[in-house]
XYZ file of C-alpha atoms in Angstrom:
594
model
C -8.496 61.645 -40.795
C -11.908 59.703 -39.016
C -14.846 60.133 -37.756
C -15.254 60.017 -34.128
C -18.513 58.925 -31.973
C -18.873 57.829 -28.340
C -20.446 58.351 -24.822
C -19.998 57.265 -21.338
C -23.571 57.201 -19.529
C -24.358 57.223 -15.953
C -25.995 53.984 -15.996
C -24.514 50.525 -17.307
C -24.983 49.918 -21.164
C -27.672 48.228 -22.698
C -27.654 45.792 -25.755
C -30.451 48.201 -27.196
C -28.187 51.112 -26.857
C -24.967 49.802 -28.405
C -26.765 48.046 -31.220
C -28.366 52.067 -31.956
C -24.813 52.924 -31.125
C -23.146 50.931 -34.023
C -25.556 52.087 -36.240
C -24.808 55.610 -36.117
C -21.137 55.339 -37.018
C -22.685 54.514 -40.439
C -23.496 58.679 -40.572
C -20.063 59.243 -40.054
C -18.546 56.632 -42.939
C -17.992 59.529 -45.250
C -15.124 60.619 -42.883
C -13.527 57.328 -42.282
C -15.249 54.915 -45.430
C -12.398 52.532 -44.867
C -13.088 50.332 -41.538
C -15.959 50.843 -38.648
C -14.843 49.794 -35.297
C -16.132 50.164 -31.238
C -15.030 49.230 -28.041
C -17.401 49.197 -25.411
C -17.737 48.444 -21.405
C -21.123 47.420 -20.834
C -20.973 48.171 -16.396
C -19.053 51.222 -16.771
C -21.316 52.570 -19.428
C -18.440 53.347 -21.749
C -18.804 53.184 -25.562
C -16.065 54.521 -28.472
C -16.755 54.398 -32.170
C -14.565 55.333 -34.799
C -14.430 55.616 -38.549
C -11.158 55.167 -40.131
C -9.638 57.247 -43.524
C -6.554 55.290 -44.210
C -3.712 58.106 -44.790
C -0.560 56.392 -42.785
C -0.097 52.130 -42.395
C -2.751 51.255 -44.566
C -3.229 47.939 -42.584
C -5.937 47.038 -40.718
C -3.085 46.955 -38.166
C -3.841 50.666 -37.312
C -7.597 50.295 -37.349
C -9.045 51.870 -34.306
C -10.021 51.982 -31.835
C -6.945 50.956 -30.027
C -6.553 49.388 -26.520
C -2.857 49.313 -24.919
C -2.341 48.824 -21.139
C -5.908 49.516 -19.830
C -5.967 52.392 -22.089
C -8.430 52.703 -25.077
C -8.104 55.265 -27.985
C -10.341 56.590 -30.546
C -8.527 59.120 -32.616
C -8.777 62.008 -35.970
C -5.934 63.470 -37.247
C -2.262 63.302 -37.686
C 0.749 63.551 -35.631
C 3.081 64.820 -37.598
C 6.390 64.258 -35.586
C 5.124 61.086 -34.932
C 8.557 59.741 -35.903
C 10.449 61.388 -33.512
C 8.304 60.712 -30.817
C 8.157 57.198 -31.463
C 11.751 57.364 -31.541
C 11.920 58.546 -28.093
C 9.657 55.673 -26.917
C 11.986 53.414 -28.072
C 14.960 54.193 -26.155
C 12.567 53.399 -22.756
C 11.687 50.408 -24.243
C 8.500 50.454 -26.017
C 8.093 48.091 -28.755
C 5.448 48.983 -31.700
C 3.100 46.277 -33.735
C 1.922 49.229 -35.951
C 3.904 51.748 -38.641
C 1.059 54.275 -37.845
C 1.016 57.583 -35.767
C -2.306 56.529 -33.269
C -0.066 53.526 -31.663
C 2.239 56.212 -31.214
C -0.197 58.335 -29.475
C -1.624 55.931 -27.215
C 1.946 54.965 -26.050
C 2.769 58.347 -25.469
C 0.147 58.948 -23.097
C 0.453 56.126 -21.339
C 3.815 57.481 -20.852
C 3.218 60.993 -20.430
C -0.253 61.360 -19.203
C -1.585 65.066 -20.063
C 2.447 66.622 -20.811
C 1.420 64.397 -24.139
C -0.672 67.421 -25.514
C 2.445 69.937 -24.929
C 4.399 67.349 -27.140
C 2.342 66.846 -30.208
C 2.869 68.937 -33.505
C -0.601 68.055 -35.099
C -4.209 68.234 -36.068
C -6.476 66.399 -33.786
C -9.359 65.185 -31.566
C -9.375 62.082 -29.733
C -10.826 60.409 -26.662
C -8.846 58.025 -24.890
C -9.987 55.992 -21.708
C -8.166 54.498 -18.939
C -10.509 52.822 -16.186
C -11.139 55.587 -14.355
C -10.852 58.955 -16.287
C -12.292 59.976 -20.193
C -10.414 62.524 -21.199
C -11.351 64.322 -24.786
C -8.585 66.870 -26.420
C -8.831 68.802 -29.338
C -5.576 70.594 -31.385
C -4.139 74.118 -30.706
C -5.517 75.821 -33.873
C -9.054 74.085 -33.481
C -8.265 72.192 -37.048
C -10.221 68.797 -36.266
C -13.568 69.374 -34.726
C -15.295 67.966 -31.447
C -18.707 68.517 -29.909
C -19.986 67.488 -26.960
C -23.354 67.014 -24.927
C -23.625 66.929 -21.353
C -26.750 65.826 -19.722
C -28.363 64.381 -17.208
C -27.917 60.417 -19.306
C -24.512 61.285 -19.698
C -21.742 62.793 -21.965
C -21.494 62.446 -25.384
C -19.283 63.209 -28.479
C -18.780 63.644 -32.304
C -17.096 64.913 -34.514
C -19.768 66.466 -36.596
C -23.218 67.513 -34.912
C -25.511 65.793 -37.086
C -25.027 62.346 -35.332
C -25.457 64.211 -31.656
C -28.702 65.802 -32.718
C -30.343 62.501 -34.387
C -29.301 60.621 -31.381
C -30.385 62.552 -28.885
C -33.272 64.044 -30.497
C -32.411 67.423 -30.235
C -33.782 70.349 -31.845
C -32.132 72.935 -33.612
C -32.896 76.292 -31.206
C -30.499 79.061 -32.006
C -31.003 81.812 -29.154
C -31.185 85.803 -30.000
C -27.482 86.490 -29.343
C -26.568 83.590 -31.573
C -28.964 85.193 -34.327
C -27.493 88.022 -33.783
C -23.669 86.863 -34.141
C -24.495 85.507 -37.026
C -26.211 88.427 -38.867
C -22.927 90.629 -37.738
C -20.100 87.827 -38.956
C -21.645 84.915 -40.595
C -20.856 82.528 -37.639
C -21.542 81.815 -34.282
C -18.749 82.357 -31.559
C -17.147 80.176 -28.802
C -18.614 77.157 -28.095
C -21.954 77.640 -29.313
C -23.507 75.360 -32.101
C -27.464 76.970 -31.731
C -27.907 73.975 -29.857
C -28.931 74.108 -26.402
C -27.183 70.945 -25.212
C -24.236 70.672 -28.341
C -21.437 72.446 -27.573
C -18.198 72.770 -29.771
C -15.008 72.033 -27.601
C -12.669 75.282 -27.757
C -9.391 74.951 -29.617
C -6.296 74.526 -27.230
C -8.532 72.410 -24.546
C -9.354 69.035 -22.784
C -12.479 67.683 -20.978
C -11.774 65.516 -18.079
C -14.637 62.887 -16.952
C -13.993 61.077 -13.976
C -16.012 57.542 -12.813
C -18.879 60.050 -11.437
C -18.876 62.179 -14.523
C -18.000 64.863 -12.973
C -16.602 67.177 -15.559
C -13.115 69.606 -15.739
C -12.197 71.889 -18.884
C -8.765 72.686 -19.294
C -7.121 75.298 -21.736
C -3.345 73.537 -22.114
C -2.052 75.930 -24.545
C -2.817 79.629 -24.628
C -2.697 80.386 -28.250
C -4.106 83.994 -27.471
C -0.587 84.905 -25.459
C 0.901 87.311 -27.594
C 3.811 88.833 -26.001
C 3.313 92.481 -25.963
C 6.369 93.496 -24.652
C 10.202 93.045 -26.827
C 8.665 92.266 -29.867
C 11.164 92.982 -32.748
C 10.383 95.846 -34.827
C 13.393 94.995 -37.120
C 14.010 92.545 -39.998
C 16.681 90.598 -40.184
C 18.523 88.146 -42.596
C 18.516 85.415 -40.048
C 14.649 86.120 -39.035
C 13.827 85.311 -42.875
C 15.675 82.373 -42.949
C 14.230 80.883 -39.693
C 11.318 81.202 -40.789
C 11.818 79.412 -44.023
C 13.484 76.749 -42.020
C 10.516 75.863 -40.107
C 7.960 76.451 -42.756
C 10.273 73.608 -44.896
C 9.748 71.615 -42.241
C 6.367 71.676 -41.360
C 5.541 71.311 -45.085
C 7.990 68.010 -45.265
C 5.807 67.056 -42.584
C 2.816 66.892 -43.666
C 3.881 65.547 -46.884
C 4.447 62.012 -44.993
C 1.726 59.702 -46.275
C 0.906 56.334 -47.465
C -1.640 58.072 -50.059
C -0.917 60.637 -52.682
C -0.946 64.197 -52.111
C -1.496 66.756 -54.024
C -2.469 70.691 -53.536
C -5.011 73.194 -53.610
C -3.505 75.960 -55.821
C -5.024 79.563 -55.672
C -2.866 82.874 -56.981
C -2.611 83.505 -53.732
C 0.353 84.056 -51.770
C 0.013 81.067 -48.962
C -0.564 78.292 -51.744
C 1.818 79.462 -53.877
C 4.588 79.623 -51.284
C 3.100 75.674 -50.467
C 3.177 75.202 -54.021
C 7.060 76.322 -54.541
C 8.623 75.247 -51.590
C 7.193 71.434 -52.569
C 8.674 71.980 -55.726
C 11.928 73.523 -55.364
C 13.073 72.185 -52.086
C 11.847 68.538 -52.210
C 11.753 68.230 -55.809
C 8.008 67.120 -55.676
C 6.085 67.045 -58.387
C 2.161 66.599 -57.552
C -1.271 67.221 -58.731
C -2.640 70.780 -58.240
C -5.876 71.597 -58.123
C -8.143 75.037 -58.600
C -11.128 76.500 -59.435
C -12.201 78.171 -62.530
C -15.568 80.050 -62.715
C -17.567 81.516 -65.806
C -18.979 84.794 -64.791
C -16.965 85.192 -61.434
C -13.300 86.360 -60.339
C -11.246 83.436 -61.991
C -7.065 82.745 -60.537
C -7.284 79.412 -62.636
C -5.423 80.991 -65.781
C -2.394 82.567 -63.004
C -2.921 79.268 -60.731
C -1.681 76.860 -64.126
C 1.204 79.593 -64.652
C 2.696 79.362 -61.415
C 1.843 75.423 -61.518
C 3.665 75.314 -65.004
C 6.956 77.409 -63.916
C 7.206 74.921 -60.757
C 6.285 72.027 -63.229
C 2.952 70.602 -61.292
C 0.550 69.059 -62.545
C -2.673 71.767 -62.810
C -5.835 70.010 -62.707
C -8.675 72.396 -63.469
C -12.111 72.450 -61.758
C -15.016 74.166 -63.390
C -18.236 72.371 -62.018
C -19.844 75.346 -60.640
C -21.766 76.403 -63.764
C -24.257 73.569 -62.699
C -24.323 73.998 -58.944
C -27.792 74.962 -57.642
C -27.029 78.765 -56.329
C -30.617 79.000 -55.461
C -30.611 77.179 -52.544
C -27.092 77.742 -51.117
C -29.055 78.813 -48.054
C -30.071 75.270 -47.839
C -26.768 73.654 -48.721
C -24.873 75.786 -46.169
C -27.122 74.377 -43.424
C -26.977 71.072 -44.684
C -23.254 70.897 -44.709
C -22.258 72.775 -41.369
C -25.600 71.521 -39.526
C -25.485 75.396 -37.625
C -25.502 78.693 -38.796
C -22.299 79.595 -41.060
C -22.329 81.262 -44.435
C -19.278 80.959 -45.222
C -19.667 79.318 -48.996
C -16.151 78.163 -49.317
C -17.225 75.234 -47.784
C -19.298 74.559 -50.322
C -16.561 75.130 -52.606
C -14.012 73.069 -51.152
C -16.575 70.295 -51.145
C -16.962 70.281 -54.584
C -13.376 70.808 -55.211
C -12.804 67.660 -53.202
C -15.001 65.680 -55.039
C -13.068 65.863 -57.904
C -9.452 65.917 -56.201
C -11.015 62.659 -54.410
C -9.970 61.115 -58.125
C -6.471 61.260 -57.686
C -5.621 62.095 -54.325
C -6.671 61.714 -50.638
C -4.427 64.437 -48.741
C -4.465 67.749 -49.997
C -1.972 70.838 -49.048
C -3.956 74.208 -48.314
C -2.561 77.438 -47.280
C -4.688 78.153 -44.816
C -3.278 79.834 -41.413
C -1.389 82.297 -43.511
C -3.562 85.342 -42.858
C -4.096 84.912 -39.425
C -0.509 84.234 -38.361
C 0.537 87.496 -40.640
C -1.457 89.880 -40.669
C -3.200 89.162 -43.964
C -6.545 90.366 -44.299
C -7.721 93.793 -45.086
C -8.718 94.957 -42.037
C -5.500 95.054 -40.824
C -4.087 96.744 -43.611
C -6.586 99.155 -42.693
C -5.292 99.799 -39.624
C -1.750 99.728 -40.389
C -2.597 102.857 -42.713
C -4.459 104.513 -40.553
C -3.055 103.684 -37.511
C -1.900 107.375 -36.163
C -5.642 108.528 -37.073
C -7.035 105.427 -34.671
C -4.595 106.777 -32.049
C -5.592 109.874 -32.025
C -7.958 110.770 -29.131
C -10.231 113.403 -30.694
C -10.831 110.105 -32.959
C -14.645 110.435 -32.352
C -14.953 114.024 -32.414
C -13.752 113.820 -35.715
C -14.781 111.031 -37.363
C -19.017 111.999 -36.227
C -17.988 115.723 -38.138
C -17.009 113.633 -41.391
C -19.983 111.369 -41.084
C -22.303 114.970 -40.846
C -20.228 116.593 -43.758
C -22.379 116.608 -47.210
C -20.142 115.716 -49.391
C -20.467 113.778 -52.703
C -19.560 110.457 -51.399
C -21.359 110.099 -48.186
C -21.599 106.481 -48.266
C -17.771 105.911 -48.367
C -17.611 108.242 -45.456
C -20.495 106.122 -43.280
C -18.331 103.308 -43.975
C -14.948 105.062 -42.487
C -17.021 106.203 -39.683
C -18.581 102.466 -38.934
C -15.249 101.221 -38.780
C -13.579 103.708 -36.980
C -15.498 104.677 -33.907
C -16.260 102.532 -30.664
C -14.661 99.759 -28.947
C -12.493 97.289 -30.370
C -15.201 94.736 -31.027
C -17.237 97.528 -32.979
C -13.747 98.640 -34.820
C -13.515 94.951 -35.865
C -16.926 94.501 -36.882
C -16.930 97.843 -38.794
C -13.978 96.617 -41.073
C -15.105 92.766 -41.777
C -18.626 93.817 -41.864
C -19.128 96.999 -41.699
C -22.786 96.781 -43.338
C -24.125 95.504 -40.114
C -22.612 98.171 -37.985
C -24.187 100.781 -40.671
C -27.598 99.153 -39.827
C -27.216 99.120 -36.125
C -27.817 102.443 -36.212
C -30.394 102.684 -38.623
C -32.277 100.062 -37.539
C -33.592 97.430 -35.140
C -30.483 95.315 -35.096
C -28.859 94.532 -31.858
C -25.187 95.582 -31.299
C -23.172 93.013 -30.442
C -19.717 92.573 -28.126
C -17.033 90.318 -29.483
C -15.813 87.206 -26.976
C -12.519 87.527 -25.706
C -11.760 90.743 -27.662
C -9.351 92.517 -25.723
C -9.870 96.060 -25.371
C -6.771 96.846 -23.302
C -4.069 96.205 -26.450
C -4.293 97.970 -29.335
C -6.918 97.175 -32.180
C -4.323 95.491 -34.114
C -2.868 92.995 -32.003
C -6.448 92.285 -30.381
C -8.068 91.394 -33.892
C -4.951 88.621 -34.373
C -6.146 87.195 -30.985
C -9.731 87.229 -32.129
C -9.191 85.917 -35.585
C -6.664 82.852 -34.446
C -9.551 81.939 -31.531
C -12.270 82.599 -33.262
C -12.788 83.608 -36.629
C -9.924 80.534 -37.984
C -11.539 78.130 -36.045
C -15.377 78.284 -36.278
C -15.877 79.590 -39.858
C -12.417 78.880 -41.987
C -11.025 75.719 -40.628
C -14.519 74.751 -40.209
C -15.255 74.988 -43.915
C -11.892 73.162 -44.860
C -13.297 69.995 -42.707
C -16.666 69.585 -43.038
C -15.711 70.605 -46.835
C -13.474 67.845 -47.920
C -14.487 65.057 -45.534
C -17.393 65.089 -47.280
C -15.393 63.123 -49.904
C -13.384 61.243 -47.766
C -10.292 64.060 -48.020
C -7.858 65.012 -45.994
C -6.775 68.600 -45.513
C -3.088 69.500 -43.713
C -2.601 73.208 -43.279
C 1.317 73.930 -42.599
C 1.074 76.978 -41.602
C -0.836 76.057 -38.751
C 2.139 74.731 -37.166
C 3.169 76.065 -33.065
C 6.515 76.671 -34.114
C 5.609 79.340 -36.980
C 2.620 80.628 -34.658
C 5.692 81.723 -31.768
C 7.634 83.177 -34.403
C 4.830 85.494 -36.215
C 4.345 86.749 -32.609
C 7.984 88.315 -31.890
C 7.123 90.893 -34.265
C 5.444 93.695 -33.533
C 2.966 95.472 -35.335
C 5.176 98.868 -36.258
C 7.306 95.681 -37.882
C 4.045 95.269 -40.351
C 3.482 99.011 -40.359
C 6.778 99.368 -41.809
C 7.212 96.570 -44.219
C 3.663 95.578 -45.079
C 1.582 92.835 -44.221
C 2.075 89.118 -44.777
C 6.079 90.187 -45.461
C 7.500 87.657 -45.083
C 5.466 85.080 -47.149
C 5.873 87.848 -49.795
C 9.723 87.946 -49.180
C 10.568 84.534 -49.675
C 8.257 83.852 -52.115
C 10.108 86.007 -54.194
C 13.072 83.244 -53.855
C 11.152 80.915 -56.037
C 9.195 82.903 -58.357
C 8.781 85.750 -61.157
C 7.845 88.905 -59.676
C 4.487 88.360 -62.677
C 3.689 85.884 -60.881
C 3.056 86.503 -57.547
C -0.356 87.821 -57.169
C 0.038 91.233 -55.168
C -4.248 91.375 -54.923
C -6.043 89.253 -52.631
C -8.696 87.841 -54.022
C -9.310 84.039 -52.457
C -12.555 82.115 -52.971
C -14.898 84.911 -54.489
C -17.867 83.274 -56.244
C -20.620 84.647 -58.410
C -22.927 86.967 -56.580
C -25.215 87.035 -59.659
C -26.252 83.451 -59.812
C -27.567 83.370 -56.189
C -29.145 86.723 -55.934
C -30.776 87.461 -59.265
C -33.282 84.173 -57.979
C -34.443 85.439 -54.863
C -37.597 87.410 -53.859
C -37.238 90.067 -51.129
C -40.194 87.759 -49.618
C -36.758 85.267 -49.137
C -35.396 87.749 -46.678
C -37.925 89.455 -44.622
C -37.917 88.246 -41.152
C -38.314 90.038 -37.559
C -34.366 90.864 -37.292
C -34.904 94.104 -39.713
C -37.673 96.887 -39.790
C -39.281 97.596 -43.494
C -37.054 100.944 -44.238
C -33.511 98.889 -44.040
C -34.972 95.984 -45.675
C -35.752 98.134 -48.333
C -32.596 99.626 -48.093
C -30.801 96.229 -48.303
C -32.921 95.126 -51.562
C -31.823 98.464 -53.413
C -28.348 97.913 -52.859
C -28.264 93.692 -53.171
C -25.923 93.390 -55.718
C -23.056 94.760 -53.703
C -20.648 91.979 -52.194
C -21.084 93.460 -48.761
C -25.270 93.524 -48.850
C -24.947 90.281 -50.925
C -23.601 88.696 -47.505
C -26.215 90.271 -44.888
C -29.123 89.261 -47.527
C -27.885 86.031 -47.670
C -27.643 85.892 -43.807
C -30.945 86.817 -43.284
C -32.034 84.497 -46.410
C -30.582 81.280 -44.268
C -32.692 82.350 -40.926
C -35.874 82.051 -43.081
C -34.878 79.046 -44.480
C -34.400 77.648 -41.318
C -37.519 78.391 -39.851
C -39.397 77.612 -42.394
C -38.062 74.202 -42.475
C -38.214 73.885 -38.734
């Protein structure tokens, strides 16, 4: 895990630039605190930087970046069948002066040119150089983050945005769809950063700069082709055991380090599966970590339970009850440098401050609700997926939302969820709040990118979640998050192997057996039905800290009329208003400090 920061101009380097150059990799020591290096070609305007996090061949050996054949590497991540491909190189006669996976890498391109990408079971972003092209890649999943800038000086690239915008002097400038993206889902989509110039490089893609810099974007791996047609809508022994096959072996995978690893431990169903399998099939016994809050909903207690039974070591984290709720606005901007409120990167950060103690890699289980069908929204639509099918479906649901009945607001909330396109379906069951004000209010509506109205809702909300939602506000939050502290994250469900697999099923398969089965059915392989946490509950923190110390002066703004902010202040201790306040709460902050 580094930090990643370089350019190629259009005009030959100067010593003023490269000494401003080297000075910026200091902003990105806290994701690579244990070397600094650069390579640079003064006439062809070319300049790498890299910060290293030691996690494999702890030698200066691997330090980066790395120059083989005309080729020259900067590199974040890990390869995780490193071995096997370096095996391969061997047998056409590549000899290796390093133990570590970037010499790998490097060789492998030099062998394989772009095929390379199709080859690699990973997290990453690199840059590597070869005379005549630049070409920048980032992984399938979108796990290690890249932004660019392309201007009229040049391109340039980082792996967080803070070092782009103080080197370029560029001003944050969100535009009114961006606002608006955020208000509905707490993030912006694609490749926007509220930027004008940043952009964040989409998951699954390379840029390709030739000697002109002329630029080329290609997608190499569609991660959005979901099969549609012969999906299985049986279960089988043999599908359960394949699929504990390759989960075992992406987990023994990204156990390979030169640095202890340990685990983030929820109740949850992903961690715990991490948790077990790490226990009872490698006989592993590590550090496990989780978080235990005062006044909010607490796993620790079940978290130590399943850590005792599997005989880990629970380490417990309760550091909250002096964080500064107040301005988590504030924080939030400061950590993901855009708009995002998605506070479990807050979280994690402070988690990883105190895992940073004992270990330097920790296991997450991450990846779990996209690839299966996790999250409540599409256990909504697995129940009610004959009523979505129906086609008097808005004919009925606008007589329920006119019926006076006793509990009108639960009926609004069917009807925002049910009615419209796809993108307003999916909106309407992550957020349905902002739907509700759409049409009470000034709000804009808002389309979802690359939400595919052709398929059904279910298997178009996978597609949207895996490209967008996993990517720009959950994995984003597990980077910036523990790199603050120098900590690397693997994910092993995010593997392209498991990813093929969750997609031969198809959704009557979940309608059937329930979501996230078979997590859930192996799980029960290695522990007490007591303790496997049927209720997801993931990182909820305490509403009540934040919002009992804000004024509704901290969330008026020109997004919302007077009636729904009022409406919003009566009802701000609900989790769903707690999120739009807190939304709207970040956009002042912003400007204010703008």
């Amino acid at each position: 895990m580094c930090g990643l920061f370089g350019f190629k101009l259009k005009t030959p380097l100067e010593d003023s630039t490269i000494y401003e150059a080297k000075k910026k990799l200091e902003d990105l020591k806290h994701r690579g605190p244990d070397n600094i290096g650069f390579w640079f070609d003064k006439k062809e305007g070319i300049f790498l930087g890299h910060t290293r996090l030691s996690i494999i061949d702890l030698t200066r050996d691997s330090n980066q970046p790395i120059s083989k054949k005309n080729h020259h590497m900067i590199y974040n991540g890990e390869i995780y069948n490193h071995k096997i491909l370096k095996k391969s190189l061997e047998t056409k006669g590549v000899n290796f002066q390093t133990k570590g996976d970037s010499e790998v890498l490097i060789e492998e391109w030099i062998n394989s040119g772009k095929e390379t990408l199709l080859k690699l079971e990973g997290m990453f972003a690199f840059a590597i150089y070869d005379g005549k092209e630049l070409i920048i890649a980032r992984d399938i999943f979108g796990e290690k983050p890249l932004y660019y800038v392309n201007n009229k000086e040049g391109f340039f690239f980082s792996s967080e945005i803070g070092i782009l915008k103080s080197f370029l002097n560029l001003k944050f400038s969100p535009s009114e769809d961006d606002i608006y993206s955020f208000l509905a889902l707490g993030y912006l989509q694609g490749s926007n950063t509220g930027y004008d110039q940043i952009k964040s490089l989409s998951p699954s893609s390379i840029i390709v700069l030739d000697k002109k810099n002329n630029i080329k974007f290609k997608e190499y791996y569609k991660i959005d082709n979901i099969k549609q047609k012969n999906k299985k809508k049986s279960f089988e022994k043999k599908d359960q055991n394949n699929f504990k096959n390759i989960l075992c072996e992406s987990i023994e995978s990204r156990m390979i380090s030169d640095v202890p690893v340990g685990i983030f431990l929820s109740s949850g169903l992903d961690s715990s599966l991490i948790a077990s399998i790490v226990s009872k099939e490698f006989n592993r016994k590590v550090d496990c970590f989780s978080v235990s809050f005062a006044d909010g909903v607490d796993e620790f207690d079940l978290a130590k339970k399943i850590s005792d039974y599997l005989g880990h070591n629970m380490i417990k984290i309760d550091s909250y009850t002096d964080y500064d709720w107040l301005n988590i606005p504030d924080n939030l901007f400061k950590l993901y440098e855009t708009l995002n409120d998605n506070i479990t990167g807050e979280l994690v950060r402070i988690m990883s401050v105190k895992a940073k103690e004992r270990i330097t890699v920790a296991l997450s289980g991450i990846g779990g609700d996209e690839l299966f069908c996790g999250y409540n929204n599409y256990d909504f639509f697995l129940r009610n997926k004959n009523l979505l099918d129906n086609k008097y479906l808005n004919y009925l649901s606008a007589i329920l939302y006119k019926t006076p009945i006793k509990n009108l607001e639960r009926f609004k909330s069917f009807y925002y969820k049910v009615n419209g396109n796809n993108s307003y379906k999916y909106i309407g069951t992550k957020h349905w709040i902002y739907n509700y004000l759409v049409k009470n209010s000034s709000l804009k509506k808002i389309d979802l990118q690359n939400m595919n109205e052709e398929n059904s809702i279910f298997s178009s909300i996978k597609k949207y979640d895996l490209q967008q939602t996993l990517p720009n506000y959950y994995l984003s939050a597990n980077d910036l998050g523990s790199m603050r502290s120098s900590l690397e994250m693997r994910s092993p469900f995010l593997n392209k192997k498991i990813l093929e697999f969750s997609n031969d099923f198809d959704e009557k398969f979940y309608v059937q057996n329930g979501k996230k089965f078979f997590i859930k059915n192996l799980l029960k392989e290695y522990l007490p039905q007591n303790l496997i946490n049927k209720k997801k509950l993931g990182f909820i923190f305490p509403i009540a800290r934040y919002i009992k110390n804000i004024k509704i002066s901290d969330i008026k703004n020109d997004f919302i009329d007077k009636k729904t902010l009022e409406f919003l202040w009566q009802n701000k201790e609900k989790k769903d208003f707690v999120k739009f306040i807190m939304r709207l709460n970040i956009l002042n902050k912003i400007k204010k400090n703008d």
